[in-house]
Amino acid sequence: IAASLITSDYKSRDIQCAIARGHSRAHIMFSKIIVYIVAIWILSLEDILVYTIGGCICGGFGKAFTLNVAGYMLRSIACEGFVLTMLYMTCVFLAFALTSKAASVSVNLLLFFLVDLGVQIMPVLFQSDVLEKILGYMPFSSVREMSQVDIDWSHAGISLAVAAAYGAVMIVATWLTFRKRDLR
């Protein structure tokens, strides 16, 4: 999605035209990020629907849908959405940095495959309490934490803060890359 939304504007020179009309680079970048986030959340509505139906099937259709169940589901969806949105700022950074749709898509797929593979294999290869503790504070652990009925808020809060910090770093890196790009 980031590759389509951002790199197509480079190719069609829409970004260059917007800059020539006097729009600030910050305005252009944040408008692209907002459109990207909205697109992610619209596409995730399918996951929410599947999650809700799956929860009803696993929990049985005969049980009452209470406010506690609704709160639990909303909390889980909001946490997962926030974490994924922050992690997907990597895709925005790569789209702004590479400006090529094919390169952006390829590098994103490769990067997320390698990161996912690394997170799965590292604990097996390097059995260490320190590594296990570090991986426990990675953003996806907060998603697992929020999917539990009873939450250790201190642990989940640290994981959410790590996700927020990562997203902020990616936005700053995107800004630094976009600000220095020659778009004449």
GROMACS .gro file of C-alpha atoms in nm:
model
  184
    1ILE     CA    1   0.000   0.000   0.000
    2ALA     CA    2   0.279   0.243   0.089
    3ALA     CA    3   0.457   0.163  -0.234
    4SER     CA    4   0.141   0.230  -0.433
    5LEU     CA    5   0.042   0.548  -0.249
    6ILE     CA    6   0.382   0.711  -0.231
    7THR     CA    7   0.597   0.586  -0.516
    8SER     CA    8   0.323   0.642  -0.775
    9ASP     CA    9   0.322   1.010  -0.673
   10TYR     CA   10   0.695   1.025  -0.734
   11LYS     CA   11   0.657   0.862  -1.075
   12SER     CA   12   0.368   1.088  -1.181
   13ARG     CA   13   0.557   1.388  -1.038
   14ASP     CA   14   0.260   1.482  -0.816
   15ILE     CA   15   0.493   1.540  -0.521
   16GLN     CA   16   0.716   1.769  -0.727
   17CYS     CA   17   0.410   1.962  -0.850
   18ALA     CA   18   0.280   2.003  -0.494
   19ILE     CA   19   0.617   2.139  -0.383
   20ALA     CA   20   0.624   2.374  -0.682
   21ARG     CA   21   0.279   2.504  -0.580
   22GLY     CA   22   0.417   2.596  -0.240
   23HIS     CA   23   0.305   2.305  -0.022
   24SER     CA   24   0.555   2.224   0.249
   25ARG     CA   25   0.732   1.891   0.250
   26ALA     CA   26   0.606   1.826   0.603
   27HIS     CA   27   0.246   1.876   0.486
   28ILE     CA   28   0.299   1.641   0.191
   29MET     CA   29   0.470   1.374   0.401
   30PHE     CA   30   0.213   1.377   0.681
   31SER     CA   31  -0.075   1.375   0.434
   32LYS     CA   32   0.073   1.060   0.279
   33ILE     CA   33   0.119   0.903   0.622
   34ILE     CA   34  -0.240   0.983   0.723
   35VAL     CA   35  -0.380   0.838   0.400
   36TYR     CA   36  -0.164   0.529   0.454
   37ILE     CA   37  -0.285   0.482   0.812
   38VAL     CA   38  -0.650   0.525   0.709
   39ALA     CA   39  -0.600   0.268   0.431
   40ILE     CA   40  -0.444   0.022   0.676
   41TRP     CA   41  -0.733   0.057   0.920
   42ILE     CA   42  -0.993   0.023   0.644
   43LEU     CA   43  -0.824  -0.293   0.522
   44SER     CA   44  -0.802  -0.423   0.878
   45LEU     CA   45  -1.182  -0.407   0.910
   46GLU     CA   46  -1.179  -0.747   0.741
   47ASP     CA   47  -0.955  -0.879   1.020
   48ILE     CA   48  -1.188  -0.731   1.280
   49LEU     CA   49  -1.484  -0.904   1.120
   50VAL     CA   50  -1.299  -1.237   1.105
   51TYR     CA   51  -1.180  -1.185   1.465
   52THR     CA   52  -1.534  -1.120   1.586
   53ILE     CA   53  -1.686  -1.415   1.402
   54GLY     CA   54  -1.397  -1.641   1.508
   55GLY     CA   55  -1.441  -1.531   1.869
   56CYS     CA   56  -1.810  -1.615   1.854
   57ILE     CA   57  -1.740  -1.955   1.702
   58CYS     CA   58  -1.469  -2.039   1.958
   59GLY     CA   59  -1.670  -1.902   2.248
   60GLY     CA   60  -1.996  -2.051   2.131
   61PHE     CA   61  -2.286  -1.858   1.986
   62GLY     CA   62  -2.500  -1.928   2.290
   63LYS     CA   63  -2.304  -1.701   2.525
   64ALA     CA   64  -2.420  -1.347   2.576
   65PHE     CA   65  -2.219  -1.069   2.413
   66THR     CA   66  -2.148  -0.854   2.718
   67LEU     CA   67  -1.971  -0.522   2.765
   68ASN     CA   68  -1.673  -0.710   2.907
   69VAL     CA   69  -1.643  -0.914   2.588
   70ALA     CA   70  -1.681  -0.602   2.373
   71GLY     CA   71  -1.418  -0.418   2.581
   72TYR     CA   72  -1.179  -0.710   2.559
   73MET     CA   73  -1.220  -0.727   2.181
   74LEU     CA   74  -1.184  -0.351   2.132
   75ARG     CA   75  -0.872  -0.344   2.350
   76SER     CA   76  -0.715  -0.628   2.152
   77ILE     CA   77  -0.801  -0.472   1.816
   78ALA     CA   78  -0.678  -0.126   1.920
   79CYS     CA   79  -0.351  -0.264   2.054
   80GLU     CA   80  -0.281  -0.475   1.749
   81GLY     CA   81  -0.376  -0.189   1.518
   82PHE     CA   82  -0.150   0.056   1.699
   83VAL     CA   83   0.147  -0.180   1.703
   84LEU     CA   84   0.109  -0.272   1.337
   85THR     CA   85   0.062   0.092   1.237
   86MET     CA   86   0.384   0.188   1.414
   87LEU     CA   87   0.576  -0.106   1.267
   88TYR     CA   88   0.443  -0.033   0.919
   89MET     CA   89   0.602   0.311   0.931
   90THR     CA   90   0.902   0.115   0.801
   91CYS     CA   91   0.708   0.068   0.477
   92VAL     CA   92   0.646   0.443   0.454
   93PHE     CA   93   1.014   0.514   0.515
   94LEU     CA   94   1.122   0.270   0.245
   95ALA     CA   95   0.869   0.407  -0.004
   96PHE     CA   96   0.995   0.763   0.051
   97ALA     CA   97   1.359   0.651   0.046
   98LEU     CA   98   1.350   0.421  -0.257
   99THR     CA   99   1.084   0.600  -0.469
  100SER     CA  100   1.050   0.285  -0.682
  101LYS     CA  101   0.743   0.069  -0.639
  102ALA     CA  102   0.919  -0.257  -0.725
  103ALA     CA  103   1.217  -0.184  -0.500
  104SER     CA  104   0.995  -0.068  -0.215
  105VAL     CA  105   0.771  -0.375  -0.228
  106SER     CA  106   1.067  -0.613  -0.263
  107VAL     CA  107   1.268  -0.465   0.022
  108ASN     CA  108   0.960  -0.450   0.249
  109LEU     CA  109   0.872  -0.814   0.188
  110LEU     CA  110   1.231  -0.925   0.235
  111LEU     CA  111   1.277  -0.715   0.547
  112PHE     CA  112   0.961  -0.837   0.719
  113PHE     CA  113   1.035  -1.197   0.619
  114LEU     CA  114   1.386  -1.174   0.764
  115VAL     CA  115   1.270  -1.000   1.082
  116ASP     CA  116   0.992  -1.254   1.135
  117LEU     CA  117   1.230  -1.540   1.067
  118GLY     CA  118   1.491  -1.390   1.300
  119VAL     CA  119   1.243  -1.342   1.584
  120GLN     CA  120   1.130  -1.703   1.545
  121ILE     CA  121   1.477  -1.859   1.514
  122MET     CA  122   1.685  -1.649   1.758
  123PRO     CA  123   1.532  -1.796   2.075
  124VAL     CA  124   1.594  -2.147   1.940
  125LEU     CA  125   1.953  -2.082   1.834
  126PHE     CA  126   2.058  -1.863   2.124
  127GLN     CA  127   1.887  -1.986   2.436
  128SER     CA  128   1.942  -1.701   2.674
  129ASP     CA  129   1.734  -1.546   2.949
  130VAL     CA  130   1.850  -1.199   2.843
  131LEU     CA  131   1.745  -1.253   2.481
  132GLU     CA  132   1.413  -1.396   2.592
  133LYS     CA  133   1.354  -1.092   2.814
  134ILE     CA  134   1.445  -0.850   2.533
  135LEU     CA  135   1.215  -1.028   2.288
  136GLY     CA  136   0.943  -1.016   2.553
  137TYR     CA  137   0.942  -0.636   2.532
  138MET     CA  138   0.922  -0.621   2.154
  139PRO     CA  139   0.600  -0.472   2.015
  140PHE     CA  140   0.441  -0.802   1.918
  141SER     CA  141   0.458  -0.918   2.278
  142SER     CA  142   0.216  -0.637   2.367
  143VAL     CA  143  -0.023  -0.778   2.106
  144ARG     CA  144   0.000  -1.118   2.274
  145GLU     CA  145  -0.034  -0.951   2.614
  146MET     CA  146  -0.345  -0.757   2.510
  147SER     CA  147  -0.506  -1.074   2.378
  148GLN     CA  148  -0.509  -1.213   2.732
  149VAL     CA  149  -0.806  -1.149   2.958
  150ASP     CA  150  -0.580  -1.058   3.252
  151ILE     CA  151  -0.313  -0.807   3.151
  152ASP     CA  152   0.015  -0.715   3.311
  153TRP     CA  153  -0.021  -0.345   3.223
  154SER     CA  154   0.338  -0.260   3.312
  155HIS     CA  155   0.472  -0.513   3.064
  156ALA     CA  156   0.216  -0.428   2.796
  157GLY     CA  157   0.280  -0.056   2.846
  158ILE     CA  158   0.653  -0.098   2.789
  159SER     CA  159   0.587  -0.298   2.471
  160LEU     CA  160   0.345  -0.032   2.346
  161ALA     CA  161   0.601   0.238   2.428
  162VAL     CA  162   0.863   0.048   2.228
  163ALA     CA  163   0.623   0.038   1.932
  164ALA     CA  164   0.551   0.411   1.966
  165ALA     CA  165   0.922   0.494   1.986
  166TYR     CA  166   0.994   0.280   1.682
  167GLY     CA  167   0.716   0.450   1.485
  168ALA     CA  168   0.848   0.793   1.586
  169VAL     CA  169   1.201   0.699   1.478
  170MET     CA  170   1.070   0.582   1.140
  171ILE     CA  171   0.872   0.905   1.092
  172VAL     CA  172   1.181   1.113   1.174
  173ALA     CA  173   1.393   0.901   0.937
  174THR     CA  174   1.128   0.948   0.668
  175TRP     CA  175   1.130   1.323   0.724
  176LEU     CA  176   1.509   1.343   0.707
  177THR     CA  177   1.514   1.140   0.386
  178PHE     CA  178   1.229   1.332   0.221
  179ARG     CA  179   1.364   1.672   0.326
  180LYS     CA  180   1.700   1.609   0.159
  181ARG     CA  181   1.559   1.463  -0.164
  182ASP     CA  182   1.601   1.680  -0.473
  183LEU     CA  183   1.255   1.711  -0.626
  184ARG     CA  184   1.298   1.976  -0.891
   0.00000   0.00000   0.00000
